[in-house]
Coordinates of C-alpha atoms in Angstrom, one line a residue:
M420 CA 37.4 -56.4 176.2
T421 CA 36.7 -52.9 177.2
K422 CA 35.3 -52.7 180.6
N423 CA 31.4 -51.4 180.8
Q424 CA 30.4 -51.9 177.4
H425 CA 26.8 -50.7 177.9
P426 CA 25.1 -50.1 174.5
E427 CA 22.4 -47.3 174.6
D428 CA 19.1 -48.7 175.2
R429 CA 17.0 -47.6 172.2
G430 CA 14.7 -50.5 172.3
V431 CA 16.5 -52.4 169.7
P432 CA 19.2 -54.7 171.3
V433 CA 22.7 -55.0 169.8
T434 CA 23.2 -58.4 168.3
V435 CA 26.3 -60.3 169.3
P436 CA 27.1 -63.1 167.1
V437 CA 28.3 -66.1 169.1
V438 CA 30.1 -69.0 167.3
V439 CA 30.5 -72.2 169.5
V440 CA 33.1 -74.5 168.2
L441 CA 32.5 -78.2 169.1
P442 CA 35.5 -80.5 168.8
P443 CA 35.4 -84.1 168.5
R444 CA 33.9 -85.8 171.9
T445 CA 32.6 -82.5 173.0
L446 CA 32.5 -82.2 177.0
L447 CA 28.8 -81.2 177.1
L448 CA 28.9 -79.1 180.1
D449 CA 31.5 -77.1 178.5
V450 CA 28.9 -76.0 176.2
A451 CA 25.6 -76.2 178.0
G452 CA 27.0 -74.0 181.0
P453 CA 28.3 -71.1 179.3
I454 CA 25.5 -71.0 176.7
E455 CA 22.7 -71.1 179.5
V456 CA 24.3 -68.0 180.9
L457 CA 24.0 -66.3 177.6
R458 CA 20.3 -67.5 177.2
K459 CA 19.3 -66.2 180.7
T460 CA 21.1 -62.9 180.1
N461 CA 19.0 -62.6 176.9
L462 CA 15.9 -62.8 178.8
L463 CA 17.0 -60.4 181.5
Q464 CA 18.1 -57.3 179.5
N465 CA 17.3 -55.4 176.3
R466 CA 20.7 -54.1 175.7
L467 CA 22.4 -57.1 174.0
R468 CA 21.0 -60.2 172.1
F469 CA 23.6 -63.1 172.0
T470 CA 22.7 -65.2 169.0
V471 CA 24.4 -68.6 169.1
T472 CA 25.5 -70.9 166.0
Y473 CA 27.1 -74.3 166.7
V474 CA 30.0 -75.2 164.1
A475 CA 32.2 -78.2 163.9
A476 CA 34.3 -80.3 161.2
A477 CA 31.5 -82.7 161.0
E478 CA 27.9 -82.4 161.1
T479 CA 27.3 -84.8 163.9
V480 CA 29.8 -85.0 167.2
A481 CA 29.8 -87.4 170.0
S482 CA 29.5 -85.7 173.5
S483 CA 31.0 -86.8 176.6
I484 CA 27.7 -88.2 178.1
G485 CA 27.0 -90.1 174.9
L486 CA 24.2 -87.8 173.4
P487 CA 25.2 -87.3 170.0
L488 CA 25.1 -83.6 169.0
T489 CA 23.7 -83.3 165.1
G490 CA 22.6 -81.0 162.7
I491 CA 25.7 -78.8 163.4
A492 CA 26.5 -76.2 160.9
P493 CA 30.0 -76.5 159.0
L494 CA 32.8 -74.4 159.8
P495 CA 32.3 -71.0 158.1
D496 CA 34.8 -69.4 155.6
C497 CA 34.6 -66.3 157.5
L498 CA 33.2 -64.7 160.6
P499 CA 31.6 -61.2 161.3
D500 CA 34.1 -58.6 162.9
D501 CA 32.2 -58.7 166.3
A502 CA 32.1 -62.5 166.6
F503 CA 32.5 -64.0 169.8
I504 CA 34.1 -67.4 169.4
I505 CA 33.8 -70.2 172.1
V506 CA 35.9 -73.2 171.8
A507 CA 34.6 -76.1 173.9
G508 CA 36.8 -78.7 175.4
A509 CA 36.7 -82.4 174.8
T510 CA 36.9 -85.9 176.8
D511 CA 39.3 -88.6 176.1
E512 CA 36.5 -91.2 176.6
V513 CA 32.8 -90.8 175.9
M514 CA 29.9 -92.6 177.8
G515 CA 28.8 -95.6 175.7
S516 CA 30.1 -96.4 172.3
N517 CA 31.9 -94.0 170.0
D518 CA 31.2 -95.0 166.2
R519 CA 34.1 -92.9 164.9
S520 CA 37.8 -93.9 165.1
P521 CA 40.5 -92.0 166.8
A522 CA 42.1 -91.3 163.4
E523 CA 38.8 -89.8 162.3
D524 CA 38.5 -87.6 165.3
E525 CA 41.9 -86.3 165.1
A526 CA 41.3 -85.5 161.5
D527 CA 38.4 -83.5 162.6
A528 CA 40.5 -82.0 165.6
M529 CA 43.1 -80.9 163.0
A530 CA 40.6 -79.5 160.7
T531 CA 39.4 -77.4 163.3
V532 CA 42.9 -76.2 164.4
D533 CA 43.5 -75.3 160.6
W534 CA 40.4 -73.3 160.6
L535 CA 41.0 -71.4 163.9
R536 CA 44.3 -70.5 162.7
R537 CA 43.1 -69.2 159.3
T538 CA 39.8 -67.6 160.4
V539 CA 40.1 -65.9 163.8
R540 CA 41.3 -62.3 163.5
P541 CA 42.4 -59.8 166.2
C542 CA 39.1 -58.1 166.2
H543 CA 37.4 -61.4 167.2
L544 CA 36.7 -62.3 171.2
I545 CA 38.1 -65.9 171.4
V546 CA 37.1 -67.7 174.3
S547 CA 38.4 -71.4 175.4
I548 CA 36.5 -73.4 177.9
C549 CA 38.7 -76.2 179.8
S550 CA 40.6 -78.2 177.4
G551 CA 39.4 -76.1 174.6
A552 CA 42.8 -74.0 175.3
L553 CA 44.5 -76.8 173.8
L554 CA 43.0 -76.3 170.3
A555 CA 43.5 -72.7 170.6
A556 CA 47.1 -73.2 171.4
R557 CA 47.6 -75.7 168.5
A558 CA 46.2 -72.9 166.3
G559 CA 48.8 -70.3 167.8
L560 CA 45.8 -68.3 169.4
L561 CA 47.7 -68.2 172.9
D562 CA 51.4 -67.5 171.8
G563 CA 52.6 -64.9 173.9
R564 CA 49.5 -64.8 176.0
E565 CA 48.5 -65.3 179.8
C566 CA 46.3 -68.3 179.9
T567 CA 44.9 -71.3 181.7
T568 CA 43.2 -74.7 181.4
H569 CA 41.9 -77.6 183.5
H570 CA 44.5 -78.6 185.8
G571 CA 44.8 -82.0 184.2
C572 CA 45.7 -80.3 180.9
V573 CA 48.4 -77.7 181.8
A574 CA 51.7 -79.9 180.7
E575 CA 50.0 -80.4 177.2
L576 CA 49.1 -76.8 177.0
A577 CA 52.8 -75.8 177.8
R578 CA 54.0 -78.0 175.3
L579 CA 51.8 -76.8 172.7
A580 CA 52.2 -73.0 173.3
P581 CA 55.8 -72.7 174.8
S582 CA 55.5 -69.0 174.6
A583 CA 52.2 -68.7 176.6
R584 CA 52.1 -67.8 180.3
I585 CA 50.2 -70.6 181.9
L586 CA 48.3 -69.3 185.1
E587 CA 47.6 -72.5 187.3
N588 CA 44.7 -72.4 189.9
R589 CA 43.0 -69.7 188.2
L590 CA 39.3 -70.0 187.4
Y591 CA 39.7 -68.1 184.1
V592 CA 42.5 -65.6 182.6
E593 CA 41.9 -62.4 180.4
D594 CA 44.3 -61.2 178.3
G595 CA 43.1 -58.6 176.1
R596 CA 40.4 -60.1 173.5
C597 CA 41.5 -63.7 174.5
L598 CA 39.9 -65.5 177.5
T599 CA 40.6 -68.8 178.9
S600 CA 39.0 -70.8 181.8
A601 CA 40.2 -74.0 183.9
G602 CA 38.1 -76.9 184.1
I603 CA 34.6 -77.3 183.2
T604 CA 32.2 -75.2 185.3
A605 CA 34.7 -72.5 185.3
G606 CA 33.2 -71.8 182.1
I607 CA 30.3 -70.7 183.7
D608 CA 32.3 -68.4 185.9
L609 CA 34.0 -66.9 182.9
M610 CA 30.9 -66.2 181.1
L611 CA 29.3 -64.5 184.2
H612 CA 32.3 -62.4 184.2
T613 CA 31.9 -61.5 180.5
V614 CA 28.3 -60.8 180.9
A615 CA 29.1 -58.6 184.0
Q616 CA 31.5 -56.6 181.6
M617 CA 29.2 -56.4 178.6
V618 CA 25.9 -55.8 180.5
G619 CA 26.8 -54.8 184.1
P620 CA 27.1 -56.7 187.2
A621 CA 23.5 -56.4 188.1
V622 CA 22.7 -58.7 185.2
A623 CA 25.4 -61.4 186.0
V624 CA 24.4 -61.4 189.5
A625 CA 20.6 -62.2 188.5
V626 CA 22.0 -65.0 186.3
A627 CA 24.1 -66.6 189.0
R628 CA 21.2 -66.6 191.4
Y629 CA 19.2 -68.3 188.7
L630 CA 21.9 -70.8 188.1
V631 CA 22.3 -71.2 191.9
V632 CA 26.1 -70.6 191.4
Y633 CA 28.6 -68.2 193.1
L634 CA 29.6 -65.2 191.0
R635 CA 33.4 -65.6 191.8
R636 CA 36.4 -63.4 190.4
G637 CA 39.1 -64.3 188.2
G638 CA 42.7 -63.2 188.2
A639 CA 44.8 -64.0 191.6
D640 CA 42.0 -63.4 194.0
P641 CA 40.3 -66.5 195.2
Q642 CA 37.5 -65.1 197.0
L643 CA 33.9 -64.9 196.5
S644 CA 33.0 -62.0 194.6
P645 CA 31.4 -59.2 196.6
W646 CA 28.5 -59.0 193.7
L647 CA 27.2 -62.2 195.4
E648 CA 28.8 -62.1 199.1
G649 CA 26.0 -62.2 201.6
R650 CA 23.5 -63.4 199.2
N651 CA 23.2 -66.9 200.4
H652 CA 19.4 -66.2 201.7
I653 CA 15.9 -66.2 200.0
H654 CA 14.5 -62.9 201.5
P655 CA 13.0 -61.1 198.4
A656 CA 12.9 -57.8 200.1
I657 CA 16.8 -57.7 200.8
H658 CA 17.6 -59.1 197.4
R659 CA 15.6 -56.2 196.1
V660 CA 17.7 -53.9 198.2
Q661 CA 20.9 -55.6 197.0
D662 CA 20.1 -55.5 193.4
A663 CA 19.2 -51.7 193.6
I664 CA 22.9 -51.1 195.4
I665 CA 24.5 -53.1 192.8
A666 CA 23.0 -51.7 189.8
E667 CA 23.8 -48.0 191.1
P668 CA 26.9 -48.6 193.4
T669 CA 28.0 -44.8 193.3
R670 CA 24.6 -43.5 194.4
D671 CA 24.3 -42.0 197.7
W672 CA 21.9 -44.6 199.4
P673 CA 19.9 -43.1 202.4
L674 CA 18.3 -45.9 204.5
K675 CA 15.0 -44.4 204.0
D676 CA 15.3 -44.8 200.3
L677 CA 16.2 -48.4 200.6
A678 CA 13.5 -49.1 203.0
R679 CA 11.1 -47.6 200.4
I680 CA 12.4 -50.3 197.8
A681 CA 11.9 -53.1 200.4
C682 CA 8.8 -51.8 201.5
L683 CA 9.9 -52.0 205.1
S684 CA 10.5 -49.6 207.8
P685 CA 14.2 -48.1 208.1
R686 CA 14.6 -49.7 211.5
H687 CA 13.0 -53.0 210.3
L688 CA 15.3 -53.3 207.1
S689 CA 18.5 -52.5 209.1
R690 CA 17.9 -55.6 211.5
L691 CA 16.5 -57.8 208.8
F692 CA 19.6 -56.9 206.3
N693 CA 21.9 -57.8 209.1
D694 CA 20.1 -61.2 209.8
Q695 CA 19.9 -62.1 206.2
A696 CA 23.0 -60.8 204.7
E697 CA 25.0 -61.2 207.7
V698 CA 26.5 -57.9 207.3
S699 CA 25.4 -53.9 207.8
I700 CA 23.9 -52.0 204.9
P701 CA 27.1 -49.5 204.9
D702 CA 29.6 -52.4 205.0
Y703 CA 27.7 -54.1 202.0
I704 CA 27.6 -50.7 200.1
N705 CA 31.6 -50.3 200.9
R706 CA 32.4 -53.9 199.8
V707 CA 30.5 -53.2 196.3
R708 CA 32.2 -49.9 196.0
I709 CA 35.6 -51.2 196.8
A710 CA 35.1 -54.3 194.4
L711 CA 34.5 -51.7 191.5
A712 CA 37.4 -49.6 192.5
H713 CA 39.5 -52.8 192.3
D714 CA 38.2 -53.5 188.8
L715 CA 38.9 -49.7 187.9
I716 CA 42.4 -49.7 189.2
E717 CA 43.1 -53.2 187.4
R718 CA 41.5 -52.4 184.0
T719 CA 41.9 -48.6 183.7
S720 CA 44.6 -45.9 183.7
L721 CA 42.6 -43.6 185.6
D722 CA 44.1 -41.7 188.4
M723 CA 43.1 -42.3 192.1
E724 CA 40.8 -39.2 192.1
Q725 CA 39.1 -40.4 189.3
V726 CA 38.8 -44.1 190.7
A727 CA 37.4 -42.7 193.8
E728 CA 34.7 -40.5 192.0
R729 CA 33.7 -43.5 189.6
A730 CA 33.5 -46.0 192.5
G731 CA 31.4 -43.8 194.9
F732 CA 33.9 -42.2 197.2
S733 CA 33.9 -38.6 198.1
S734 CA 37.8 -38.5 197.5
P735 CA 41.0 -40.8 197.3
R736 CA 41.6 -40.5 201.1
Q737 CA 38.1 -41.8 201.8
L738 CA 38.8 -44.6 199.1
R739 CA 42.0 -45.3 200.9
R740 CA 40.4 -45.4 204.2
V741 CA 37.8 -48.0 203.4
W742 CA 40.2 -49.9 201.2
G743 CA 42.4 -50.6 204.3
G744 CA 39.3 -52.3 205.7
F745 CA 39.5 -55.1 203.1
H746 CA 43.2 -55.2 201.5
D747 CA 46.6 -55.4 203.3
R748 CA 48.2 -53.0 200.7
P749 CA 47.1 -49.8 199.4
P750 CA 45.3 -49.3 196.0
S751 CA 48.5 -47.6 194.5
A752 CA 50.4 -51.1 195.3
L753 CA 47.7 -53.0 193.2
R754 CA 48.4 -50.7 190.3
K755 CA 52.0 -51.2 190.5
I756 CA 51.8 -55.0 190.9
R757 CA 49.4 -55.0 187.6
A758 CA 51.8 -52.7 185.7
E759 CA 54.9 -55.1 186.6
T760 CA 52.7 -58.0 185.4
R761 CA 51.9 -56.8 182.2
Q762 CA 55.5 -55.9 181.5
K763 CA 56.8 -59.6 181.9

């Protein structure tokens, strides 16, 4: 996926077709969590509009909690070039009774695998949630890729996709246009990450706040994302200031401008920000800029001067100085590690 895909806002949103593949015994939270992220994203901005279609090998699918999912569309013969395909996971046992036999469920699972193998093309964005990675692996979609899955499915994933590079203890893994998440609620983390890339981190932060979840990073960094760090409070004026900074992290932010946004005096804002966010305003701005620089170094080939400029720093020297307050290694080391990882 290309970083910062921000379509021009001309009043008519760009439609993104989302196809949710429901396997037999669908784990319902694998569907509800990520799609709720997209639903709220539709309400918060007008650049993109996610349109969702649910498909399966059967018209009715049992869900993990015993609620039958009915009126599902059949697996289509073809998909649009810009389709966003989400493969949900499944559970071994559903709550209550299941009218379908294991043989019938396996036949539908195999039909879904054959459809994925036949229909998914390189232009598509493929996303697996939890054990949905097993279906993707059976279809050959994870061959040679970095990926992850629920910790209870790692051994099975390794058997089904021996050429895949399985990364354990990750919330989600992104390898080109293939994204995989770990267990269940990590699908929400993955979808927030995707929203941040497609329409910007400010929207992802707003969605995460609505869902009352933390916006966490993927990759090898287990820490809480700076986009939500310092936001575990309920003060609306401080949230407005943080939203403004995240929306334009490269802007010069005089205290008087932020005070105007908060409708507070500069002195009162400084004190209140420290109390609520437990960090000073300059430190908060630096955290957000370093997070942006981290993303640029990992996902682009920009030189350090360009990274510094795009992340809001006056020079590479200033970037390195501020970076040293958050990371043990210099930014150049991150790029070297990323390059070595891609070569493996």
